[in-house]
Every structure is written in C-alpha cells, then in structure tokens.
Amino acid sequence: MQRCFRDRLLDYFYPARCPVCDRVLAVGAEGICEECATHIQYIREPKCCRCGKPLGEEEEFCNDCRNRQFSFRQGNALLLYDGMMQESIARFKYSGRREYGSVYAGELYRHYGRWIRQIGAQMLIPVPVHRSRLRKRGYNQAELIAKHLAEYCGIEMRNDMLVRTKATQPQKELSAAERLKNLEGAFRTGRGREVLNRLPECVIIIDDIYTTGSTMEACSRVLRKIGIDRIYFLCICIGKGN
C-alpha cells in the first residue's frame, strides 16, 4: 500500500508525458498515448535487408546499401523519421526529456526483443557524443536508450567501447559525401577494450536516428579493427529508402 501511494504521489507531481506529442498522460498511464500510436509509422516489411529502411515491393536493398559496402551486418529501426518524430527526437536530445529513453527502449524491446536473442547479441554499445556536447546537454540520448534496453534484454551495456574524439558538425546539415568526410577520425576505441577479459562476438550499436549510415559505418569500422566481427544496430528512427 505504501509503495502504491508513493507511486501515485509521484504521478501527481511528476506526470508522465507521451514521448511523441509531449502531452501529459492520465495518472497511472505510460508510454505512447493512444492518439499518437495511431499516427506514428512503425517500420514494417518490406524494408531494406541491410539497414531496415522501408521500401516498395520487390526491392531488397535501398540505394545506399546497393551502392555502398558497410562494416555492420544488419540493422533495424522502430519508427519512420517524419515530422512528428523529428519534434520528439529534438525534445529528447535538446530539451531535457530524458524519460523518453525508457519508453523508446521499451518499444524497441517489444518489436525487436526476439531479433536481439536470435542474433545472439552480447553487448549494447551506444554511439558516443563528444565531451563538449555531453557537458552542454548533460546526457547522451543513445546511452539512455541502450541502458534501458539492456535492462529489458538482460545483456551488458558499455559506454566505454567507443570514444568520440571530434566535435563534428551536425550530420543533418550535410550531404552524404560531406557526412563521410565529417566523421573521418571522429571515433576511437575506449578503455572498455582494455578492461574486458574477452571481447564480445556480437554487439548492437544503439543510436536515435539512422539516415545514410555514415555514423554507424564509422563506429563499426572501429569495432571491426579491434576484432568484433558481428556488428548490428538499432535506432529509434530511420528515413525512407529509395
């Protein structure tokens, strides 16, 4: 009874919000509100066999994956990166909405928990942010997602496998070629490589958005160099394939 009363009290003073529209939910409610759940676009088949972007019928790979070689094996995303999700991700990253991380992690587990088990993932690795950005923002949104998802999955999350060495320009402002150049030398291995007795055989890189794959490729190359061969990714949002 005491715990129940405490939880109700917390709901009253700190009401949960829908991560999509940011509206306050009814007391005791959590997650994505019913209205938003009918409007957001979950990623379903058909989709790119490599990066998971939604595609038309009869297509196996999007243009990016047809024309480029990637160091990761495969990836998946939860939702289409449309106007609603652009606003949600912006609040999550820049407006202190840390609580979104647990909701989106729960949704990722609900949709991809079986896939995570099937590929034999042993570790979740969030895409790191540069220390200057971390000081300004106060948290890494990818790490929040990875932390909660690791709890759902019962596997390890490490934020010390990768380090961001460059305060790169935001990728959304750049072309595909500029994104690759922007990320040259942006990541290196972290101290996690030194303290682990044994490297995991299979890892999943976690991020908020996947667009052209440049960030995932840069992170995957670093992990491949230290001997991790089976690399996958999961994101909240992804753009359309073509």
Short mmCIF file of C-alpha atoms in Angstrom, two decimals:
data_model
loop_
_atom_site.label_atom_id
_atom_site.label_comp_id
_atom_site.label_asym_id
_atom_site.label_seq_id
_atom_site.Cartn_x
_atom_site.Cartn_y
_atom_site.Cartn_z
CA MET A 1 0.00 0.00 0.00
CA GLN A 2 2.82 2.41 0.85
CA ARG A 3 4.52 1.78 -2.49
CA CYS A 4 1.26 2.24 -4.34
CA PHE A 5 0.61 5.53 -2.56
CA ARG A 6 4.14 6.73 -3.29
CA ASP A 7 3.79 5.91 -6.97
CA ARG A 8 0.50 7.77 -7.15
CA LEU A 9 2.08 10.75 -5.43
CA LEU A 10 4.93 10.77 -7.94
CA ASP A 11 2.45 10.57 -10.82
CA TYR A 12 0.66 13.61 -9.39
CA PHE A 13 3.76 15.79 -9.01
CA TYR A 14 5.74 14.39 -11.96
CA PRO A 15 3.16 13.20 -14.51
CA ALA A 16 4.34 11.02 -17.38
CA ARG A 17 4.26 12.52 -20.86
CA CYS A 18 3.80 10.92 -24.24
CA PRO A 19 7.22 10.99 -25.93
CA VAL A 20 5.68 11.73 -29.32
CA CYS A 21 3.36 14.68 -28.58
CA ASP A 22 4.71 15.54 -25.09
CA ARG A 23 1.21 15.84 -23.65
CA VAL A 24 0.70 14.86 -20.02
CA LEU A 25 -0.79 11.38 -19.67
CA ALA A 26 -3.57 10.35 -17.34
CA VAL A 27 -2.46 9.34 -13.85
CA GLY A 28 -1.04 5.83 -13.99
CA ALA A 29 -0.70 5.81 -17.80
CA GLU A 30 2.67 5.49 -19.50
CA GLY A 31 4.25 5.08 -22.91
CA ILE A 32 2.94 6.45 -26.20
CA CYS A 33 -0.59 7.86 -26.00
CA GLU A 34 -3.39 6.21 -27.97
CA GLU A 35 -3.78 9.11 -30.38
CA CYS A 36 -0.10 9.19 -31.31
CA ALA A 37 0.03 5.40 -31.59
CA THR A 38 -2.47 5.64 -34.46
CA HIS A 39 -0.43 8.25 -36.35
CA ILE A 40 3.21 7.25 -35.97
CA GLN A 41 4.56 4.88 -38.60
CA TYR A 42 6.22 1.75 -37.26
CA ILE A 43 8.76 0.21 -39.62
CA ARG A 44 7.39 -2.95 -41.16
CA GLU A 45 8.10 -5.13 -44.19
CA PRO A 46 9.02 -4.60 -46.93
CA LYS A 47 12.25 -2.99 -45.81
CA CYS A 48 15.91 -2.94 -46.78
CA CYS A 49 17.61 -6.22 -45.87
CA ARG A 50 20.70 -4.34 -44.67
CA CYS A 51 19.66 -1.12 -42.94
CA GLY A 52 15.91 -1.65 -42.41
CA LYS A 53 14.63 1.38 -44.33
CA PRO A 54 11.05 0.92 -45.60
CA LEU A 55 10.94 0.10 -49.30
CA GLY A 56 8.49 -0.65 -52.05
CA GLU A 57 7.57 -4.18 -53.06
CA GLU A 58 10.11 -6.31 -54.95
CA GLU A 59 13.12 -4.41 -53.58
CA GLU A 60 15.75 -6.00 -51.34
CA PHE A 61 18.10 -3.07 -50.69
CA CYS A 62 17.81 0.72 -50.60
CA ASN A 63 20.05 2.83 -52.87
CA ASP A 64 22.54 3.50 -50.08
CA CYS A 65 23.00 -0.20 -49.34
CA ARG A 66 23.10 -1.18 -53.02
CA ASN A 67 25.87 1.29 -53.78
CA ARG A 68 28.00 1.05 -50.63
CA GLN A 69 29.73 -1.58 -48.53
CA PHE A 70 29.16 -1.36 -44.78
CA SER A 71 31.11 -2.81 -41.87
CA PHE A 72 27.95 -3.72 -39.94
CA ARG A 73 25.89 -6.77 -40.89
CA GLN A 74 22.36 -5.51 -40.48
CA GLY A 75 20.22 -3.04 -38.59
CA ASN A 76 16.66 -2.18 -37.66
CA ALA A 77 14.70 0.87 -36.59
CA LEU A 78 11.43 1.38 -34.77
CA LEU A 79 9.74 4.35 -36.44
CA LEU A 80 9.79 6.43 -39.61
CA TYR A 81 11.59 9.75 -39.13
CA ASP A 82 8.70 12.02 -40.12
CA GLY A 83 7.57 15.39 -38.77
CA MET A 84 6.13 14.04 -35.51
CA MET A 85 9.25 12.06 -34.73
CA GLN A 86 11.57 14.90 -35.71
CA GLU A 87 9.96 17.01 -33.00
CA SER A 88 10.06 14.15 -30.49
CA ILE A 89 13.75 13.41 -31.08
CA ALA A 90 14.60 17.12 -30.87
CA ARG A 91 12.96 17.33 -27.42
CA PHE A 92 14.68 14.13 -26.36
CA LYS A 93 18.11 15.44 -27.36
CA TYR A 94 17.91 19.15 -26.64
CA SER A 95 15.09 19.81 -24.18
CA GLY A 96 15.96 17.51 -21.30
CA ARG A 97 13.30 14.87 -21.95
CA ARG A 98 15.46 12.02 -20.61
CA GLU A 99 12.38 10.00 -19.71
CA TYR A 100 11.73 9.38 -23.40
CA GLY A 101 14.66 6.96 -23.36
CA SER A 102 12.90 4.35 -21.26
CA VAL A 103 9.71 4.50 -23.36
CA TYR A 104 11.50 4.11 -26.67
CA ALA A 105 13.72 1.37 -25.24
CA GLY A 106 10.59 -0.50 -24.18
CA GLU A 107 9.15 -0.15 -27.67
CA LEU A 108 12.42 -1.37 -29.23
CA TYR A 109 12.35 -4.42 -26.99
CA ARG A 110 8.71 -5.12 -27.76
CA HIS A 111 9.37 -5.07 -31.50
CA TYR A 112 12.92 -6.43 -31.67
CA GLY A 113 13.50 -8.43 -28.48
CA ARG A 114 13.17 -11.70 -30.37
CA TRP A 115 15.59 -10.49 -33.07
CA ILE A 116 18.13 -9.47 -30.40
CA ARG A 117 18.02 -13.00 -28.99
CA GLN A 118 18.16 -14.61 -32.43
CA ILE A 119 21.38 -12.86 -33.48
CA GLY A 120 22.98 -13.71 -30.13
CA ALA A 121 23.82 -10.14 -29.11
CA GLN A 122 26.11 -10.00 -26.08
CA MET A 123 26.56 -6.25 -25.69
CA LEU A 124 24.85 -2.95 -26.49
CA ILE A 125 27.15 -0.05 -27.42
CA PRO A 126 25.68 3.47 -27.64
CA VAL A 127 27.03 5.90 -30.22
CA PRO A 128 29.05 8.34 -28.10
CA VAL A 129 28.77 12.13 -28.12
CA HIS A 130 31.74 14.44 -27.81
CA ARG A 131 32.59 15.56 -24.28
CA SER A 132 31.82 19.21 -25.14
CA ARG A 133 28.34 18.27 -26.28
CA LEU A 134 27.87 15.99 -23.28
CA ARG A 135 28.70 18.87 -20.91
CA LYS A 136 26.24 21.15 -22.67
CA ARG A 137 23.42 18.60 -22.96
CA GLY A 138 24.04 16.73 -19.71
CA TYR A 139 23.43 13.27 -21.15
CA ASN A 140 23.81 11.09 -24.22
CA GLN A 141 20.39 10.12 -25.58
CA ALA A 142 21.78 6.96 -27.24
CA GLU A 143 23.23 5.84 -23.92
CA LEU A 144 19.89 6.32 -22.17
CA ILE A 145 18.18 4.11 -24.74
CA ALA A 146 20.93 1.50 -24.52
CA LYS A 147 20.86 1.45 -20.72
CA HIS A 148 17.13 0.78 -20.53
CA LEU A 149 17.17 -1.68 -23.42
CA ALA A 150 19.99 -3.63 -21.76
CA GLU A 151 17.84 -3.96 -18.65
CA TYR A 152 14.95 -5.31 -20.71
CA CYS A 153 17.21 -7.75 -22.57
CA GLY A 154 19.38 -8.82 -19.66
CA ILE A 155 22.61 -8.17 -21.57
CA GLU A 156 25.53 -5.85 -20.95
CA MET A 157 25.66 -2.20 -21.97
CA ARG A 158 29.04 -0.48 -22.16
CA ASN A 159 29.58 3.20 -22.83
CA ASP A 160 33.37 2.85 -22.86
CA MET A 161 33.89 0.82 -26.02
CA LEU A 162 33.83 3.88 -28.28
CA VAL A 163 35.01 7.46 -27.75
CA ARG A 164 34.08 10.44 -29.89
CA THR A 165 37.27 12.41 -30.49
CA LYS A 166 35.87 15.20 -32.70
CA ALA A 167 33.06 17.66 -32.08
CA THR A 168 31.65 17.09 -35.55
CA GLN A 169 29.19 19.30 -37.37
CA PRO A 170 25.57 18.05 -37.10
CA GLN A 171 25.06 15.43 -39.81
CA LYS A 172 21.60 16.68 -40.80
CA GLU A 173 23.17 19.77 -42.33
CA LEU A 174 25.45 17.81 -44.68
CA SER A 175 25.26 15.84 -47.91
CA ALA A 176 26.09 12.12 -47.96
CA ALA A 177 29.67 12.77 -49.12
CA GLU A 178 30.13 15.55 -46.56
CA ARG A 179 28.86 13.27 -43.79
CA LEU A 180 31.58 10.72 -44.51
CA LYS A 181 34.28 13.39 -44.51
CA ASN A 182 32.84 14.97 -41.37
CA LEU A 183 33.22 11.67 -39.48
CA GLU A 184 36.76 10.82 -40.57
CA GLY A 185 38.70 10.02 -37.41
CA ALA A 186 35.72 11.00 -35.24
CA PHE A 187 35.75 7.78 -33.18
CA ARG A 188 38.34 5.59 -31.50
CA THR A 189 38.30 2.65 -29.13
CA GLY A 190 37.69 3.40 -25.45
CA ARG A 191 39.07 1.88 -22.27
CA GLY A 192 36.46 -0.87 -22.40
CA ARG A 193 38.71 -2.73 -24.82
CA GLU A 194 41.47 -2.76 -22.20
CA VAL A 195 39.43 -3.88 -19.18
CA LEU A 196 37.46 -6.68 -20.83
CA ASN A 197 38.92 -10.14 -20.43
CA ARG A 198 37.23 -11.20 -23.65
CA LEU A 199 35.67 -9.24 -26.48
CA PRO A 200 32.02 -9.95 -27.28
CA GLU A 201 31.43 -11.82 -30.52
CA CYS A 202 28.21 -9.98 -31.35
CA VAL A 203 27.26 -6.39 -30.49
CA ILE A 204 24.46 -3.96 -31.31
CA ILE A 205 25.24 -0.27 -31.76
CA ILE A 206 22.43 1.96 -30.43
CA ASP A 207 21.53 5.41 -31.74
CA ASP A 208 18.50 7.66 -32.08
CA ILE A 209 18.43 8.22 -35.86
CA TYR A 210 19.75 6.41 -38.94
CA THR A 211 19.92 8.35 -42.19
CA THR A 212 22.70 7.46 -44.65
CA GLY A 213 24.58 5.11 -42.34
CA SER A 214 27.73 7.23 -42.08
CA THR A 215 27.77 7.32 -38.28
CA MET A 216 27.09 3.58 -38.00
CA GLU A 217 29.81 2.85 -40.51
CA ALA A 218 32.37 4.99 -38.66
CA CYS A 219 31.58 3.25 -35.36
CA SER A 220 31.51 -0.20 -36.94
CA ARG A 221 34.93 0.26 -38.54
CA VAL A 222 36.48 0.99 -35.15
CA LEU A 223 34.86 -2.08 -33.61
CA ARG A 224 35.93 -4.27 -36.52
CA LYS A 225 39.53 -3.14 -36.12
CA ILE A 226 39.65 -4.42 -32.54
CA GLY A 227 38.28 -7.80 -33.56
CA ILE A 228 34.48 -7.65 -33.28
CA ASP A 229 33.04 -9.18 -36.42
CA ARG A 230 29.29 -9.46 -35.88
CA ILE A 231 28.04 -5.89 -35.63
CA TYR A 232 24.39 -4.84 -35.84
CA PHE A 233 22.48 -1.68 -34.98
CA LEU A 234 19.16 -0.50 -33.58
CA CYS A 235 17.71 3.02 -33.81
CA ILE A 236 14.52 4.73 -32.81
CA CYS A 237 14.02 6.37 -36.20
CA ILE A 238 15.05 5.92 -39.80
CA GLY A 239 14.36 7.73 -43.06
CA LYS A 240 12.65 6.28 -46.11
CA GLY A 241 14.57 4.13 -48.56
CA ASN A 242 14.60 4.65 -52.31
#
